[in-house]
Amino acid sequence: MYALMFILGLIVGKQQNLLVDNKGTTVVDDPSHHPNIPEWARDEHSISLAKAFEVGSGGLTDKSTNHKYQIMYHRYLSPILIRSSKRKFRMLEIGLGCAPGGGMIKNKPGGSTLAWRYLFSSSTIELDLHVMEYDAECATKWEKENPMIATKVHSGDASSTEDLDRVYRDSGGLPFDMIIDDASHLNEHQIFTFLHMVQYVSNGGIYVIEDIHSSCMAWKANTGGGTPSGLRVQGTRGCMETTKGNPTIFSKLVEWQKPLITKHSPFPNVTSIEIGLEAAVITKHY
């Protein structure tokens, strides 16, 4: 009987968007009560976010086309924006999308950055948007041609602790509410960058690793404009080792999930590691 009541309570809570206030009281949260939150965040489903990605980027991001990242971002960002009392949302995306010939999508970089600015354009929450790009020439050119989109486009190597720390300092030296790794997709880079940057995620924030199918597939790696590097993403059919026998990002995610089963955090304040459609989300405790 009690089990049935508990299950019914979960169902009703989901339907009514029940939240717990700072006094421990359960209250009903109606997204319509947040007119200053972007429409996509107030929408019950991720459809409007998918459209916003496409419109905001001018068709220059594949986050909601080739990939279905809108489902993940809607699930995590909507409650963060609705519940947060912060007036500023700090984020860092690693990877501007520079590539030989210009950019990854339609030979133009920066589509994702354009999309993020658009997604927050109707919100009273200030977006403090930082981007890190390996190709310094491309980063400088894009920022000059697209003023006021990113707070700052930083150049640097995501496999360098010195560069990562410099970007953190130059961005203001405060934790980010969201960090996204959409850079080279090399497994060793995905692992290295996360291990160093998770410390710079705020409590209640998330770290997103896109394109984790790098564990299971192989393709030419993108490391920016200029001459192709010749590096390859070296995933294998088993998804646990690269072609060189090194651990993949998927194998490390599974390894990091194990302590959570026994109520231990694999990293300070990390309470959740979710693997979704071609991406992973690591959450820090509120």
Short mmCIF file of C-alpha atoms in Angstrom, two decimals:
data_model
loop_
_atom_site.label_atom_id
_atom_site.label_comp_id
_atom_site.label_asym_id
_atom_site.label_seq_id
_atom_site.Cartn_x
_atom_site.Cartn_y
_atom_site.Cartn_z
CA MET A 1 0.00 0.00 0.00
CA TYR A 2 2.72 2.43 0.99
CA ALA A 3 4.71 1.48 -2.09
CA LEU A 4 1.69 2.20 -4.28
CA MET A 5 1.18 5.59 -2.62
CA PHE A 6 4.85 6.41 -3.16
CA ILE A 7 4.66 5.54 -6.85
CA LEU A 8 1.47 7.57 -7.27
CA GLY A 9 3.17 10.46 -5.53
CA LEU A 10 6.06 10.32 -7.99
CA ILE A 11 3.65 10.31 -10.92
CA VAL A 12 1.65 13.26 -9.58
CA GLY A 13 4.85 15.10 -8.73
CA LYS A 14 6.11 14.65 -12.28
CA GLN A 15 2.82 15.85 -13.74
CA GLN A 16 2.60 18.91 -11.48
CA ASN A 17 6.31 19.79 -11.48
CA LEU A 18 6.63 19.55 -7.69
CA LEU A 19 9.65 21.26 -6.18
CA VAL A 20 10.92 21.50 -2.62
CA ASP A 21 11.59 25.01 -1.33
CA ASN A 22 14.39 25.99 1.04
CA LYS A 23 12.16 25.22 4.05
CA GLY A 24 11.57 21.66 2.94
CA THR A 25 8.01 22.36 1.85
CA THR A 26 6.75 20.73 -1.34
CA VAL A 27 5.26 23.26 -3.72
CA VAL A 28 3.83 23.14 -7.23
CA ASP A 29 6.03 24.85 -9.80
CA ASP A 30 4.23 26.08 -12.89
CA PRO A 31 6.62 26.97 -15.73
CA SER A 32 4.17 29.69 -16.83
CA HIS A 33 5.06 31.52 -13.60
CA HIS A 34 8.52 32.17 -15.05
CA PRO A 35 7.86 34.57 -17.96
CA ASN A 36 11.48 35.74 -17.99
CA ILE A 37 12.75 32.22 -18.61
CA PRO A 38 13.19 31.35 -22.32
CA GLU A 39 10.21 29.64 -23.93
CA TRP A 40 12.22 26.50 -24.69
CA ALA A 41 13.01 26.10 -20.98
CA ARG A 42 9.33 26.50 -20.04
CA ASP A 43 8.19 24.03 -22.69
CA GLU A 44 7.32 20.56 -21.39
CA HIS A 45 9.14 18.89 -24.26
CA SER A 46 12.40 19.49 -26.12
CA ILE A 47 10.85 20.27 -29.52
CA SER A 48 11.08 24.04 -29.12
CA LEU A 49 14.71 23.75 -28.02
CA ALA A 50 15.54 21.76 -31.14
CA LYS A 51 14.01 24.52 -33.26
CA ALA A 52 15.83 27.20 -31.27
CA PHE A 53 19.18 25.49 -31.87
CA GLU A 54 18.50 25.47 -35.60
CA VAL A 55 17.20 29.04 -35.81
CA GLY A 56 19.77 30.53 -33.45
CA SER A 57 22.72 28.92 -35.22
CA GLY A 58 21.46 29.74 -38.70
CA GLY A 59 21.75 26.05 -39.47
CA LEU A 60 25.40 25.97 -38.39
CA THR A 61 25.15 23.43 -35.57
CA ASP A 62 24.20 19.77 -35.66
CA LYS A 63 23.28 19.55 -31.97
CA SER A 64 19.62 18.95 -32.81
CA THR A 65 19.92 17.51 -36.33
CA ASN A 66 22.61 14.84 -36.75
CA HIS A 67 22.59 14.54 -32.96
CA LYS A 68 19.63 14.79 -30.58
CA TYR A 69 21.31 16.75 -27.83
CA GLN A 70 18.24 18.95 -27.36
CA ILE A 71 16.73 16.14 -25.26
CA MET A 72 19.67 16.16 -22.87
CA TYR A 73 20.03 19.93 -22.68
CA HIS A 74 16.31 20.46 -22.13
CA ARG A 75 16.24 17.91 -19.33
CA TYR A 76 19.13 19.48 -17.45
CA LEU A 77 19.04 23.17 -18.30
CA SER A 78 15.31 23.79 -17.86
CA PRO A 79 15.22 22.99 -14.12
CA ILE A 80 18.52 24.80 -13.57
CA LEU A 81 17.14 28.00 -15.11
CA ILE A 82 13.70 27.72 -13.50
CA ARG A 83 14.96 26.99 -9.99
CA SER A 84 18.05 29.17 -9.95
CA SER A 85 18.07 32.50 -8.17
CA LYS A 86 21.22 33.50 -10.05
CA ARG A 87 21.11 36.45 -12.42
CA LYS A 88 24.06 35.13 -14.42
CA PHE A 89 24.67 31.77 -16.10
CA ARG A 90 28.35 31.05 -16.73
CA MET A 91 29.29 28.54 -19.37
CA LEU A 92 32.34 27.39 -21.28
CA GLU A 93 32.15 25.46 -24.52
CA ILE A 94 35.40 23.88 -25.64
CA GLY A 95 35.46 23.89 -29.44
CA LEU A 96 34.32 26.72 -31.71
CA GLY A 97 34.02 24.39 -34.68
CA CYS A 98 37.00 25.58 -36.72
CA ALA A 99 38.18 23.15 -39.40
CA PRO A 100 40.25 23.07 -42.59
CA GLY A 101 38.28 25.08 -45.13
CA GLY A 102 36.57 27.18 -42.46
CA GLY A 103 34.30 25.24 -40.14
CA MET A 104 32.69 21.93 -39.35
CA ILE A 105 29.19 22.83 -40.60
CA LYS A 106 28.82 24.39 -44.05
CA ASN A 107 32.50 25.42 -43.79
CA LYS A 108 31.66 27.95 -41.09
CA PRO A 109 32.60 27.83 -37.39
CA GLY A 110 30.73 29.24 -34.41
CA GLY A 111 27.24 27.88 -35.00
CA SER A 112 26.93 26.52 -31.49
CA THR A 113 28.09 29.81 -29.99
CA LEU A 114 25.49 31.71 -32.01
CA ALA A 115 22.85 29.25 -30.82
CA TRP A 116 23.68 29.64 -27.13
CA ARG A 117 23.46 33.42 -27.35
CA TYR A 118 20.09 33.13 -29.10
CA LEU A 119 18.78 30.65 -26.52
CA PHE A 120 19.25 33.19 -23.74
CA SER A 121 18.23 36.29 -25.72
CA SER A 122 14.70 36.42 -24.27
CA SER A 123 15.79 35.73 -20.69
CA THR A 124 16.59 38.14 -17.88
CA ILE A 125 19.39 35.74 -16.92
CA GLU A 126 22.69 37.09 -18.22
CA LEU A 127 24.66 34.57 -20.26
CA ASP A 128 28.38 34.79 -19.53
CA LEU A 129 29.48 32.74 -22.54
CA HIS A 130 33.09 31.66 -22.98
CA VAL A 131 34.50 29.53 -25.79
CA MET A 132 37.89 27.82 -26.08
CA GLU A 133 39.32 27.01 -29.52
CA TYR A 134 42.61 25.35 -30.47
CA ASP A 135 42.93 27.27 -33.75
CA ALA A 136 43.96 30.74 -32.56
CA GLU A 137 43.74 32.38 -35.99
CA CYS A 138 40.24 31.08 -36.59
CA ALA A 139 39.13 32.05 -33.07
CA THR A 140 40.40 35.61 -33.42
CA LYS A 141 38.84 36.03 -36.86
CA TRP A 142 35.45 34.68 -35.76
CA GLU A 143 35.29 36.85 -32.66
CA LYS A 144 36.13 39.96 -34.69
CA GLU A 145 33.45 39.16 -37.27
CA ASN A 146 30.86 38.26 -34.61
CA PRO A 147 31.16 40.84 -31.83
CA MET A 148 29.01 40.62 -28.69
CA ILE A 149 28.13 36.95 -29.23
CA ALA A 150 30.61 35.32 -26.87
CA THR A 151 31.82 37.12 -23.79
CA LYS A 152 35.25 35.95 -24.89
CA VAL A 153 36.69 33.46 -27.38
CA HIS A 154 39.86 32.06 -25.85
CA SER A 155 42.54 30.21 -27.78
CA GLY A 156 44.33 27.25 -26.28
CA ASP A 157 44.95 23.52 -26.21
CA ALA A 158 42.37 21.50 -24.26
CA SER A 159 45.04 18.88 -23.54
CA SER A 160 47.20 21.45 -21.73
CA THR A 161 46.61 22.15 -18.04
CA GLU A 162 48.36 25.49 -18.44
CA ASP A 163 46.00 26.58 -21.21
CA LEU A 164 42.91 25.29 -19.40
CA ASP A 165 43.86 27.11 -16.21
CA ARG A 166 44.60 30.29 -18.17
CA VAL A 167 41.18 30.20 -19.80
CA TYR A 168 39.57 29.74 -16.39
CA ARG A 169 41.49 32.71 -14.97
CA ASP A 170 40.87 34.93 -17.98
CA SER A 171 37.15 34.15 -17.90
CA GLY A 172 36.87 35.61 -14.42
CA GLY A 173 38.16 32.81 -12.22
CA LEU A 174 34.69 31.73 -11.08
CA PRO A 175 33.12 28.26 -11.44
CA PHE A 176 31.06 27.56 -14.54
CA ASP A 177 27.44 26.46 -14.36
CA MET A 178 28.04 24.38 -17.47
CA ILE A 179 31.14 23.19 -19.30
CA ILE A 180 30.75 21.47 -22.69
CA ASP A 181 33.46 19.44 -24.39
CA ASP A 182 32.76 19.57 -28.13
CA ALA A 183 36.38 19.73 -29.24
CA SER A 184 38.59 17.15 -30.96
CA HIS A 185 36.55 14.10 -29.79
CA LEU A 186 39.81 12.23 -29.28
CA ASN A 187 39.23 9.87 -26.37
CA GLU A 188 42.44 10.87 -24.61
CA HIS A 189 41.46 14.55 -24.87
CA GLN A 190 37.93 13.92 -23.60
CA ILE A 191 39.32 12.10 -20.57
CA PHE A 192 42.13 14.56 -19.87
CA THR A 193 40.01 17.68 -20.21
CA PHE A 194 37.28 16.36 -17.94
CA LEU A 195 39.69 15.24 -15.23
CA HIS A 196 41.17 18.73 -15.07
CA MET A 197 38.08 20.87 -15.64
CA VAL A 198 35.50 19.15 -13.42
CA GLN A 199 36.96 21.12 -10.51
CA TYR A 200 35.78 24.30 -12.23
CA VAL A 201 32.09 23.31 -12.37
CA SER A 202 29.87 25.02 -9.80
CA ASN A 203 27.80 23.05 -7.30
CA GLY A 204 24.50 22.38 -9.03
CA GLY A 205 26.24 22.68 -12.40
CA ILE A 206 26.91 20.15 -15.13
CA TYR A 207 29.79 18.97 -17.30
CA VAL A 208 28.74 17.72 -20.74
CA ILE A 209 30.87 15.50 -22.96
CA GLU A 210 29.42 15.39 -26.47
CA ASP A 211 30.24 12.80 -29.14
CA ILE A 212 31.13 9.93 -26.82
CA HIS A 213 30.47 7.55 -29.71
CA SER A 214 34.17 8.29 -30.24
CA SER A 215 34.56 5.19 -28.05
CA CYS A 216 32.95 2.94 -30.64
CA MET A 217 33.82 4.50 -33.99
CA ALA A 218 36.84 5.83 -35.87
CA TRP A 219 37.14 8.94 -38.04
CA LYS A 220 39.57 11.73 -38.89
CA ALA A 221 39.91 14.02 -35.90
CA ASN A 222 39.27 17.73 -36.23
CA THR A 223 41.85 19.92 -34.52
CA GLY A 224 41.06 23.24 -36.16
CA GLY A 225 41.80 25.01 -39.41
CA GLY A 226 44.94 24.95 -41.48
CA THR A 227 46.57 21.69 -42.50
CA PRO A 228 44.75 18.53 -41.35
CA SER A 229 46.60 16.96 -38.41
CA GLY A 230 46.25 13.36 -39.55
CA LEU A 231 45.05 12.35 -36.08
CA ARG A 232 42.18 9.89 -35.85
CA VAL A 233 39.48 9.21 -33.32
CA GLN A 234 40.29 5.58 -32.54
CA GLY A 235 37.16 3.95 -31.17
CA THR A 236 36.56 0.21 -31.58
CA ARG A 237 33.54 -2.06 -31.84
CA GLY A 238 33.78 -3.05 -28.18
CA CYS A 239 33.77 0.63 -27.14
CA MET A 240 36.05 0.02 -24.13
CA GLU A 241 39.49 0.37 -25.75
CA THR A 242 40.94 2.46 -28.54
CA THR A 243 42.77 0.84 -31.43
CA LYS A 244 45.96 1.40 -29.42
CA GLY A 245 44.56 -0.41 -26.40
CA ASN A 246 44.02 2.72 -24.32
CA PRO A 247 40.80 3.36 -22.37
CA THR A 248 37.97 5.12 -24.16
CA ILE A 249 35.86 7.86 -22.64
CA PHE A 250 33.02 5.33 -22.33
CA SER A 251 35.16 2.90 -20.33
CA LYS A 252 36.19 5.73 -18.00
CA LEU A 253 32.59 6.87 -17.54
CA VAL A 254 31.60 3.35 -16.51
CA GLU A 255 34.58 3.23 -14.15
CA TRP A 256 33.57 6.56 -12.60
CA GLN A 257 29.97 5.39 -12.19
CA LYS A 258 30.94 2.45 -9.99
CA PRO A 259 31.62 4.43 -6.76
CA LEU A 260 28.19 6.07 -7.08
CA ILE A 261 26.54 2.68 -6.58
CA THR A 262 27.88 2.59 -3.01
CA LYS A 263 27.13 6.26 -2.27
CA HIS A 264 30.68 7.44 -2.94
CA SER A 265 31.62 10.30 -5.25
CA PRO A 266 34.28 9.57 -7.87
CA PHE A 267 35.16 13.29 -7.76
CA PRO A 268 34.39 15.95 -5.14
CA ASN A 269 30.65 16.76 -5.09
CA VAL A 270 29.87 14.69 -8.21
CA THR A 271 26.59 12.88 -7.58
CA SER A 272 25.48 11.71 -11.01
CA ILE A 273 26.98 10.47 -14.27
CA GLU A 274 24.40 9.86 -16.98
CA ILE A 275 25.08 8.41 -20.40
CA GLY A 276 22.54 9.44 -23.02
CA LEU A 277 22.35 9.73 -26.78
CA GLU A 278 26.00 10.13 -27.85
CA ALA A 279 26.75 12.26 -24.80
CA ALA A 280 27.36 12.12 -21.06
CA VAL A 281 26.32 14.55 -18.33
CA ILE A 282 28.19 14.75 -15.03
CA THR A 283 26.29 16.59 -12.29
CA LYS A 284 27.58 18.27 -9.17
CA HIS A 285 25.62 18.35 -5.92
CA TYR A 286 23.51 21.42 -5.13
#
